[in-house]
Tab-separated table of C-alpha atoms in Angstrom:
chain	number	residue	atom	x	y	z
A	1	MET	CA	0.000	0.000	0.000
A	2	ASN	CA	1.447	3.373	-0.999
A	3	LYS	CA	2.142	6.316	1.308
A	4	THR	CA	-0.818	8.268	-0.051
A	5	THR	CA	-3.102	5.473	1.052
A	6	ARG	CA	-1.581	5.240	4.518
A	7	ASP	CA	-1.874	8.965	5.114
A	8	ALA	CA	-5.457	9.176	3.909
A	9	GLN	CA	-6.603	6.121	5.844
A	10	PHE	CA	-5.063	7.261	9.145
A	11	GLY	CA	-2.853	4.181	9.267
A	12	MET	CA	-5.525	1.619	8.333
A	13	THR	CA	-4.265	-1.189	6.147
A	14	LYS	CA	-7.628	-2.950	5.876
A	15	LEU	CA	-11.044	-1.532	5.114
A	16	PRO	CA	-13.468	-2.210	7.994
A	17	LEU	CA	-16.540	-4.324	7.360
A	18	GLN	CA	-18.803	-1.700	8.910
A	19	SER	CA	-19.096	2.052	9.010
A	20	GLY	CA	-17.694	3.782	12.078
A	21	GLY	CA	-15.640	6.689	13.330
A	22	TRP	CA	-13.318	6.380	10.342
A	23	GLY	CA	-16.171	6.963	7.864
A	24	SER	CA	-18.960	5.154	6.014
A	25	LEU	CA	-19.243	2.410	3.423
A	26	LEU	CA	-21.359	3.564	0.487
A	27	ASN	CA	-23.410	1.581	-2.000
A	28	SER	CA	-21.438	-0.402	-4.523
A	29	ALA	CA	-22.291	-0.136	-8.214
A	30	SER	CA	-25.087	-2.734	-8.074
A	31	ASP	CA	-26.838	-1.726	-4.815
A	32	ALA	CA	-30.117	0.163	-4.591
A	33	PRO	CA	-29.727	3.939	-4.148
A	34	ARG	CA	-30.068	5.418	-0.660
A	35	ALA	CA	-29.695	9.128	-1.448
A	36	ARG	CA	-30.759	11.507	-4.184
A	37	PRO	CA	-28.048	12.162	-6.774
A	38	ALA	CA	-26.439	15.603	-6.876
A	39	SER	CA	-23.101	16.907	-8.116
A	40	VAL	CA	-22.646	19.179	-5.050
A	41	LYS	CA	-20.072	21.224	-6.988
A	42	ALA	CA	-17.794	18.179	-7.192
A	43	ILE	CA	-17.744	17.882	-10.998
A	44	GLN	CA	-15.481	20.127	-13.060
A	45	THR	CA	-16.372	18.650	-16.469
A	46	ILE	CA	-19.046	16.185	-17.578
A	47	ASN	CA	-19.748	14.785	-21.041
A	48	ASP	CA	-20.614	11.515	-22.763
A	49	SER	CA	-17.047	10.209	-22.483
A	50	PHE	CA	-15.800	11.140	-19.035
A	51	ILE	CA	-16.125	13.090	-15.810
A	52	VAL	CA	-13.324	15.285	-14.510
A	53	PHE	CA	-13.706	15.823	-10.796
A	54	SER	CA	-12.978	19.110	-9.090
A	55	SER	CA	-9.438	19.430	-7.836
A	56	ILE	CA	-8.778	18.110	-4.335
A	57	ASN	CA	-6.599	21.115	-3.481
A	58	SER	CA	-3.212	19.587	-4.147
A	59	SER	CA	-2.126	23.045	-5.299
A	60	SER	CA	-3.050	24.658	-1.964
A	61	SER	CA	-0.148	23.034	-0.142
A	62	ARG	CA	2.092	24.061	-3.034
A	63	GLY	CA	0.951	27.663	-2.630
A	64	PHE	CA	1.663	27.520	1.089
A	65	ALA	CA	5.175	26.187	0.440
A	66	PHE	CA	5.810	28.793	-2.267
A	67	VAL	CA	4.786	31.792	-0.160
A	68	LEU	CA	6.292	30.595	3.115
A	69	GLY	CA	9.535	29.609	1.408
A	70	LEU	CA	9.865	33.053	-0.154
A	71	VAL	CA	9.002	34.858	3.088
A	72	ILE	CA	11.470	32.983	5.283
A	73	GLY	CA	14.139	32.924	2.583
A	74	CYS	CA	13.863	36.690	2.090
A	75	ALA	CA	13.818	37.295	5.851
A	76	GLY	CA	17.019	35.310	6.355
A	77	SER	CA	18.714	37.050	3.446
A	78	SER	CA	17.603	40.412	4.832
A	79	MET	CA	19.273	39.661	8.169
A	80	VAL	CA	22.587	38.965	6.452
A	81	LEU	CA	22.281	41.906	4.063
A	82	ALA	CA	21.607	44.347	6.917
A	83	ASP	CA	24.810	43.317	8.664
A	84	VAL	CA	26.777	43.578	5.421
A	85	VAL	CA	25.398	46.960	4.303
A	86	LEU	CA	24.984	48.737	7.633
A	87	GLY	CA	27.182	46.780	10.000
A	88	GLY	CA	30.240	46.473	7.789
A	89	VAL	CA	30.630	42.917	8.952
A	90	LEU	CA	32.893	41.987	6.033
A	91	SER	CA	35.574	44.395	7.248
A	92	ARG	CA	35.591	43.195	10.844
A	93	GLU	CA	38.741	41.455	12.047
A	94	ASP	CA	36.784	38.567	13.537
A	95	PHE	CA	34.737	37.950	10.375
A	96	TRP	CA	36.862	34.991	9.356
A	97	PRO	CA	36.364	32.279	10.356
A	98	GLN	CA	33.960	32.773	13.300
A	99	LEU	CA	31.343	35.118	11.832
A	100	ALA	CA	31.736	33.731	8.325
A	101	GLY	CA	30.468	30.354	9.524
A	102	VAL	CA	27.427	31.907	11.214
A	103	TYR	CA	26.454	33.894	8.135
A	104	ALA	CA	27.080	30.894	5.896
A	105	ILE	CA	24.599	28.893	7.981
A	106	LEU	CA	22.033	31.708	7.760
A	107	LEU	CA	22.441	31.885	3.994
A	108	LEU	CA	22.220	28.103	3.737
A	109	ILE	CA	18.949	28.078	5.685
A	110	SER	CA	17.601	30.865	3.471
A	111	GLY	CA	18.682	28.924	0.401
A	112	VAL	CA	16.850	25.828	1.615
A	113	PHE	CA	13.624	27.814	1.943
A	114	PHE	CA	14.128	29.398	-1.480
A	115	ALA	CA	14.668	25.913	-2.906
A	116	TRP	CA	11.484	24.716	-1.168
A	117	SER	CA	9.610	27.561	-2.827
A	118	VAL	CA	11.039	26.845	-6.283
A	119	THR	CA	10.452	23.104	-5.938
A	120	SER	CA	6.778	23.712	-5.181
A	121	VAL	CA	6.458	25.182	-8.679
A	122	ARG	CA	8.680	22.767	-10.574
A	123	ARG	CA	7.375	19.460	-9.190
A	124	THR	CA	4.849	17.571	-11.307
A	125	LEU	CA	1.312	18.500	-10.281
A	126	SER	CA	-1.354	15.821	-9.966
A	127	PRO	CA	-4.269	16.338	-12.381
A	128	PRO	CA	-7.812	15.833	-11.074
A	129	VAL	CA	-9.248	12.335	-11.009
A	130	VAL	CA	-10.981	11.249	-14.224
A	131	LEU	CA	-13.768	8.682	-14.595
A	132	SER	CA	-14.013	7.201	-18.088
A	133	ARG	CA	-17.580	6.210	-18.922
A	134	ARG	CA	-16.413	4.288	-21.966
A	135	LEU	CA	-13.798	2.216	-20.134
A	136	ARG	CA	-15.565	2.232	-16.731
A	137	LYS	CA	-12.357	3.145	-14.949
A	138	PHE	CA	-11.108	5.814	-12.562
A	139	TYR	CA	-7.742	7.312	-13.485
A	140	CYS	CA	-5.652	8.911	-10.754
A	141	TRP	CA	-2.070	10.171	-10.748
A	142	ILE	CA	-0.452	9.038	-7.498
A	143	GLU	CA	3.162	10.218	-7.721
A	144	PRO	CA	6.022	10.069	-10.265
A	145	LYS	CA	7.255	6.684	-9.030
A	146	GLU	CA	3.869	5.004	-9.380
A	147	GLY	CA	2.393	7.141	-12.135
A	148	TRP	CA	-1.203	6.647	-13.189
A	149	VAL	CA	-3.421	4.197	-11.337
A	150	ALA	CA	-6.533	2.822	-13.071
A	151	LEU	CA	-9.295	1.421	-10.864
A	152	GLU	CA	-12.244	-0.585	-12.179
A	153	TYR	CA	-15.475	1.278	-11.463
A	154	ASP	CA	-17.407	-1.967	-10.970
A	155	LYS	CA	-14.894	-3.394	-8.486
A	156	VAL	CA	-14.049	-0.510	-6.157
A	157	GLN	CA	-15.683	0.123	-2.792
A	158	PRO	CA	-16.885	3.725	-2.410
A	159	VAL	CA	-16.444	5.261	1.034
A	160	SER	CA	-17.136	8.519	2.804
A	161	MET	CA	-13.991	9.206	4.824
A	162	VAL	CA	-13.908	11.496	7.827
A	163	SER	CA	-11.194	14.060	7.146
A	164	ARG	CA	-9.672	16.352	9.738
A	165	SER	CA	-7.529	19.133	8.339
A	166	TYR	CA	-5.321	21.686	10.059
A	167	SER	CA	-3.996	24.939	8.646
A	168	VAL	CA	-3.170	28.498	9.637
A	169	ALA	CA	-6.928	29.104	9.564
A	170	GLY	CA	-7.607	26.449	12.214
A	171	ALA	CA	-9.000	22.920	12.239
A	172	ALA	CA	-11.978	21.549	10.331
A	173	THR	CA	-13.811	18.253	9.883
A	174	GLY	CA	-15.030	17.232	6.462
A	175	TYR	CA	-16.264	14.193	4.580
A	176	VAL	CA	-14.422	12.922	1.521
A	177	LEU	CA	-15.823	10.724	-1.226
A	178	ALA	CA	-13.183	8.158	-2.137
A	179	VAL	CA	-12.930	4.803	-3.865
A	180	VAL	CA	-10.938	1.910	-2.460
A	181	ASP	CA	-9.399	-0.954	-4.381
A	182	MET	CA	-8.883	-3.859	-1.995
A	183	ASP	CA	-8.293	-7.570	-1.793
A	184	ASP	CA	-11.729	-9.202	-1.601
A	185	SER	CA	-10.724	-11.915	0.840
A	186	SER	CA	-8.554	-9.993	3.313
A	187	ARG	CA	-9.939	-6.474	2.634
A	188	SER	CA	-6.347	-5.227	2.491
A	189	ILE	CA	-6.257	-1.831	0.821
A	190	ARG	CA	-4.296	-1.722	-2.416
A	191	SER	CA	-5.230	1.791	-3.530
A	192	TYR	CA	-7.217	4.625	-2.022
A	193	VAL	CA	-8.294	7.452	-4.338
A	194	PRO	CA	-10.124	10.534	-3.013
A	195	LEU	CA	-12.333	11.939	-5.754
A	196	VAL	CA	-13.214	15.405	-4.473
A	197	GLN	CA	-12.260	17.812	-1.728
A	198	PRO	CA	-13.760	17.435	1.771
A	199	HIS	CA	-17.322	18.636	2.242
A	200	ARG	CA	-18.834	19.918	5.479
A	201	ASP	CA	-22.139	18.130	4.900
A	202	TYR	CA	-21.876	14.439	5.783
A	203	ARG	CA	-24.531	13.663	3.155
A	204	ALA	CA	-22.556	15.145	0.262
A	205	PRO	CA	-20.245	12.177	-0.529
A	206	GLU	CA	-23.179	9.782	-0.878
A	207	MET	CA	-25.103	12.258	-3.041
A	208	VAL	CA	-22.110	12.647	-5.358
A	209	TRP	CA	-21.648	8.880	-5.514
A	210	GLU	CA	-25.295	8.408	-6.519
A	211	PHE	CA	-24.730	11.066	-9.181
A	212	ILE	CA	-21.788	9.025	-10.487
A	213	ARG	CA	-23.812	5.808	-10.505
A	214	SER	CA	-26.613	7.454	-12.441
A	215	TYR	CA	-24.074	8.922	-14.871
A	216	MET	CA	-22.519	5.533	-15.519
A	217	ASP	CA	-25.641	3.400	-15.909
A	218	GLY	CA	-28.697	5.642	-15.935
A	219	ASP	CA	-30.552	7.757	-18.457
A	220	PRO	CA	-28.997	11.207	-18.987
A	221	GLU	CA	-32.487	12.698	-18.785
A	222	ASP	CA	-32.881	11.360	-15.250
A	223	LEU	CA	-29.606	12.819	-14.013
A	224	PRO	CA	-29.907	16.212	-12.291
A	225	ALA	CA	-28.054	19.075	-13.911
A	226	ALA	CA	-24.485	19.363	-12.661
A	227	ASP	CA	-23.436	22.554	-10.932
A	228	PRO	CA	-21.155	24.703	-13.110
A	229	MET	CA	-17.694	25.304	-11.680
A	230	PRO	CA	-15.289	28.203	-12.260
A	231	PRO	CA	-12.645	27.493	-14.916
A	232	THR	CA	-9.306	26.593	-13.377
A	233	ASP	CA	-7.211	27.793	-16.319
A	234	ASP	CA	-8.468	31.402	-16.377
A	235	ALA	CA	-6.969	33.791	-13.813
A	236	ARG	CA	-9.988	36.080	-14.166
A	237	ALA	CA	-12.064	33.466	-12.330
A	238	ASP	CA	-9.686	33.178	-9.370
A	239	PHE	CA	-11.954	35.047	-6.948
A	240	ALA	CA	-14.876	32.791	-7.868
A	241	LEU	CA	-12.609	29.768	-7.506
A	242	LEU	CA	-11.463	31.006	-4.096
A	243	ASP	CA	-15.090	31.129	-2.984
A	244	ARG	CA	-15.762	27.569	-4.094
A	245	ARG	CA	-12.507	26.034	-2.845
A	246	LEU	CA	-12.367	27.723	0.547
A	247	PHE	CA	-15.992	28.180	1.510
A	248	GLY	CA	-18.079	25.648	-0.417
A	249	ASP	CA	-21.724	25.833	0.582
A	250	LEU	CA	-21.184	28.910	2.781
A	251	ILE	CA	-21.382	30.900	-0.482
A	252	ASP	CA	-24.549	30.915	-2.589
A	253	ASP	CA	-24.862	30.789	-6.383
A	254	ARG	CA	-24.612	34.590	-6.554
A	255	HIS	CA	-21.307	34.537	-4.649
A	256	ARG	CA	-22.911	36.117	-1.620
A	257	VAL	CA	-22.030	34.955	1.881
A	258	LYS	CA	-24.994	33.043	3.272
A	259	PRO	CA	-26.810	34.590	6.262
A	260	GLY	CA	-25.605	33.787	9.753
A	261	MET	CA	-22.792	34.639	12.120
A	262	PHE	CA	-20.709	31.526	11.409
A	263	PRO	CA	-20.572	31.929	7.599
A	264	MET	CA	-19.749	35.619	7.953
A	265	VAL	CA	-16.942	35.079	10.473
A	266	TYR	CA	-15.549	31.982	8.752
A	267	VAL	CA	-15.444	33.537	5.289
A	268	HIS	CA	-13.686	36.691	6.400
A	269	VAL	CA	-11.223	35.108	8.829
A	270	VAL	CA	-10.238	32.214	6.564
A	271	GLY	CA	-10.159	34.447	3.491
A	272	ALA	CA	-7.854	36.951	5.189
A	273	LEU	CA	-5.494	34.201	6.332
A	274	MET	CA	-5.420	32.068	3.196
A	275	TYR	CA	-5.677	34.527	0.290
A	276	TRP	CA	-2.062	34.566	-0.903
A	277	PHE	CA	-1.477	30.879	-0.240
A	278	GLU	CA	-4.486	29.959	-2.380
A	279	ARG	CA	-3.735	32.502	-5.112
A	280	ALA	CA	-0.195	31.155	-5.323
A	281	GLY	CA	-1.646	27.646	-5.526
A	282	PHE	CA	-3.882	28.641	-8.445
A	283	TRP	CA	-0.913	30.142	-10.273
A	284	ILE	CA	1.154	27.017	-9.649
A	285	SER	CA	-1.684	24.824	-10.936
A	286	ARG	CA	-1.459	26.677	-14.254
A	287	VAL	CA	2.325	26.723	-14.682
A	288	ALA	CA	3.554	23.545	-12.964
A	289	PRO	CA	4.416	20.557	-15.176
A	290	LYS	CA	1.696	17.938	-15.486
A	291	PRO	CA	1.925	14.305	-16.556
A	292	ASP	CA	0.627	13.135	-19.916
A	293	TRP	CA	-2.766	11.481	-19.818
A	294	PRO	CA	-2.760	7.658	-19.958
A	295	GLN	CA	-2.762	6.234	-23.469
A	296	ASP	CA	-6.225	4.723	-22.883
A	297	ILE	CA	-7.868	8.136	-22.586
A	298	GLN	CA	-5.319	10.493	-24.125
A	299	ALA	CA	-7.240	11.084	-27.352
A	300	GLU	CA	-10.541	11.957	-25.709
A	301	MET	CA	-8.936	14.066	-22.967
A	302	SER	CA	-7.042	16.056	-25.610
A	303	ALA	CA	-10.051	16.612	-27.871
A	304	ALA	CA	-11.100	20.217	-28.421
A	305	ASN	CA	-14.857	19.569	-28.391
A	306	PHE	CA	-17.013	17.068	-26.539
A	307	SER	CA	-20.544	15.864	-27.131
A	308	SER	CA	-22.680	15.714	-24.021
A	309	SER	CA	-26.151	14.405	-23.304
A	310	PHE	CA	-25.794	15.482	-19.686
A	311	ARG	CA	-27.118	18.772	-18.419
A	312	VAL	CA	-25.175	21.490	-16.639
A	313	ARG	CA	-27.071	24.178	-14.761
A	314	GLU	CA	-27.140	27.550	-16.476
A	315	LEU	CA	-24.828	30.120	-14.959
A	316	THR	CA	-26.488	32.793	-12.884
A	317	ASP	CA	-25.800	36.369	-13.956
A	318	ALA	CA	-23.549	36.739	-10.923
A	319	GLU	CA	-21.578	33.596	-11.787
A	320	ARG	CA	-21.120	34.757	-15.365
A	321	LEU	CA	-19.697	38.072	-14.167
A	322	ALA	CA	-17.599	36.374	-11.478
A	323	TYR	CA	-15.982	33.995	-13.974
A	324	ALA	CA	-15.060	37.002	-16.115
A	325	GLY	CA	-13.639	38.851	-13.101
A	326	LYS	CA	-16.305	41.557	-13.298
A	327	LEU	CA	-18.527	40.906	-10.270
A	328	GLY	CA	-18.089	44.090	-8.260
A	329	TYR	CA	-18.973	43.001	-4.732
A	330	LEU	CA	-16.976	39.777	-5.093
A	331	ASN	CA	-13.925	41.703	-6.288
A	332	ARG	CA	-14.243	44.229	-3.456
A	333	ARG	CA	-14.549	41.510	-0.814
A	334	TRP	CA	-11.461	39.698	-2.035
A	335	LEU	CA	-9.440	42.868	-2.517
A	336	VAL	CA	-10.053	43.759	1.135
A	337	LEU	CA	-9.248	40.230	2.315
A	338	GLY	CA	-6.208	40.176	0.043
A	339	ALA	CA	-4.970	43.448	1.522
A	340	ILE	CA	-5.299	42.043	5.049
A	341	CYS	CA	-3.470	38.874	4.010
A	342	THR	CA	-0.727	40.999	2.437
A	343	VAL	CA	-0.184	42.710	5.788
A	344	ILE	CA	-0.107	39.337	7.558
A	345	VAL	CA	2.433	37.902	5.112
A	346	PHE	CA	4.561	41.048	5.315
A	347	MET	CA	4.531	40.843	9.114
A	348	MET	CA	5.791	37.260	8.868
A	349	PHE	CA	8.754	38.677	6.968
A	350	ALA	CA	9.106	41.818	9.078
A	351	VAL	CA	9.349	40.026	12.427
A	352	ILE	CA	12.599	38.387	11.303
A	353	GLY	CA	13.878	40.441	8.398
A	354	VAL	CA	13.328	44.077	9.422
A	355	PRO	CA	14.775	44.449	12.982
A	356	PRO	CA	18.435	44.001	11.886
A	357	TRP	CA	18.123	47.136	9.741
A	358	PHE	CA	17.289	49.194	12.843
A	359	SER	CA	19.541	47.422	15.324
A	360	GLU	CA	21.927	49.544	17.374
A	361	LEU	CA	24.642	47.043	16.502
A	362	ASN	CA	24.424	48.177	12.873
A	363	ARG	CA	24.593	51.897	13.648
A	364	GLY	CA	27.673	53.987	13.694
C-alpha cells in the first residue's frame, strides 16, 4: 500500500466491514440507491465520455510552500544583508572564520527555503481524477514513481472518509468521497483514491456517488443538472474559484455569503489568512508541469470539443460576471481580504527580516 493510502486512511491497512468513526461504506455499483443524486459542486467537467472531478486542493499546499519559502528565505537574506550593508561585517577582524560560519549557515537556511519555494512550482502537479464512462475506470495520478493508477469502477468500494484538516486558519472536519481498491478476501487496501475535496455536509459524498452511478448506468435525462464550476485555467475566475474552494456551501450561487454569524466570520477570517497561499496555488496549478494522460484516454482528454447528453445548470448572472472577473462586490470583498493577508504575510517577513536594519549594533 502506498504512502498516499496510509496517510489518507489514518494508518488503516484494511477496510473495515462496517461504518464507524473512520467513515462510512457507500453503496457499490449494483446496490439500490439510498440518497438523491447531486453533483454538489464536485464535478469540473461532464460529457458523454468522461467526468473530470474538481481538484482536491493539491495546489493549496504548493501555494503555502511557495509563499512561506519566499518569506522565510527573504527574511534570512535580509538579516545577512543588513549586517553587510549597515554593519560592515565583512571588514571586521573577527569575520573569518567565526562570523563567516554563522552567516554561511544563515544563507544556507535561506537557500533551503528558497529551494522549497522553487520546488513547489517545478514538481509535477497531480491532475484531477478522471472517470471514463467508456472504459468504466477511474484514473488517478499518485506520484512520479507510481504514475497513473486505473481502478475498475465496478470493483471498487466507495467510502465517505472522515477528514480532519489543520492549517493556519484552524481545524476543520469534512467528509471525503473516495474509492478503495482492496483484496476481496482480506480487505487489504491496495489503492485509495479521493475523488473530491472534503465537504462539510456528511450527506454530500453519498449524493455525489449516486450522481456518479446514475451517470454511468442511468438515463442522462434522469440525471440532475451538474453545478457549473469556475474554470481553473483562467486567472480572471480566481476570486470565484477562491469562494468555491475555501468556503463551499457557505457561499450561494450569486457569490454572496450566506446569512448567519458563522458563515460571515468563517469567510472573512479564513479568506484573510489564506488569500495569498491559495492565489499562489492557483498560479502554480497553471504553470507547474503535469503528466501526460494515460494512453487509454489520451485522445478523448485532448479533444477540443465534446458531445454531451448530460445537463449542466445555467450560470447565474452573478456567476457569469464572477468567472469574467467583473462581479463588483466579489472583487471588493477579495481585494479587502487580500490586503489584510498581504499585511499578515509582510509581518511574517518583518518580524525576522526588518529588525536588523534598525539594530543599534548596525549603527555607527
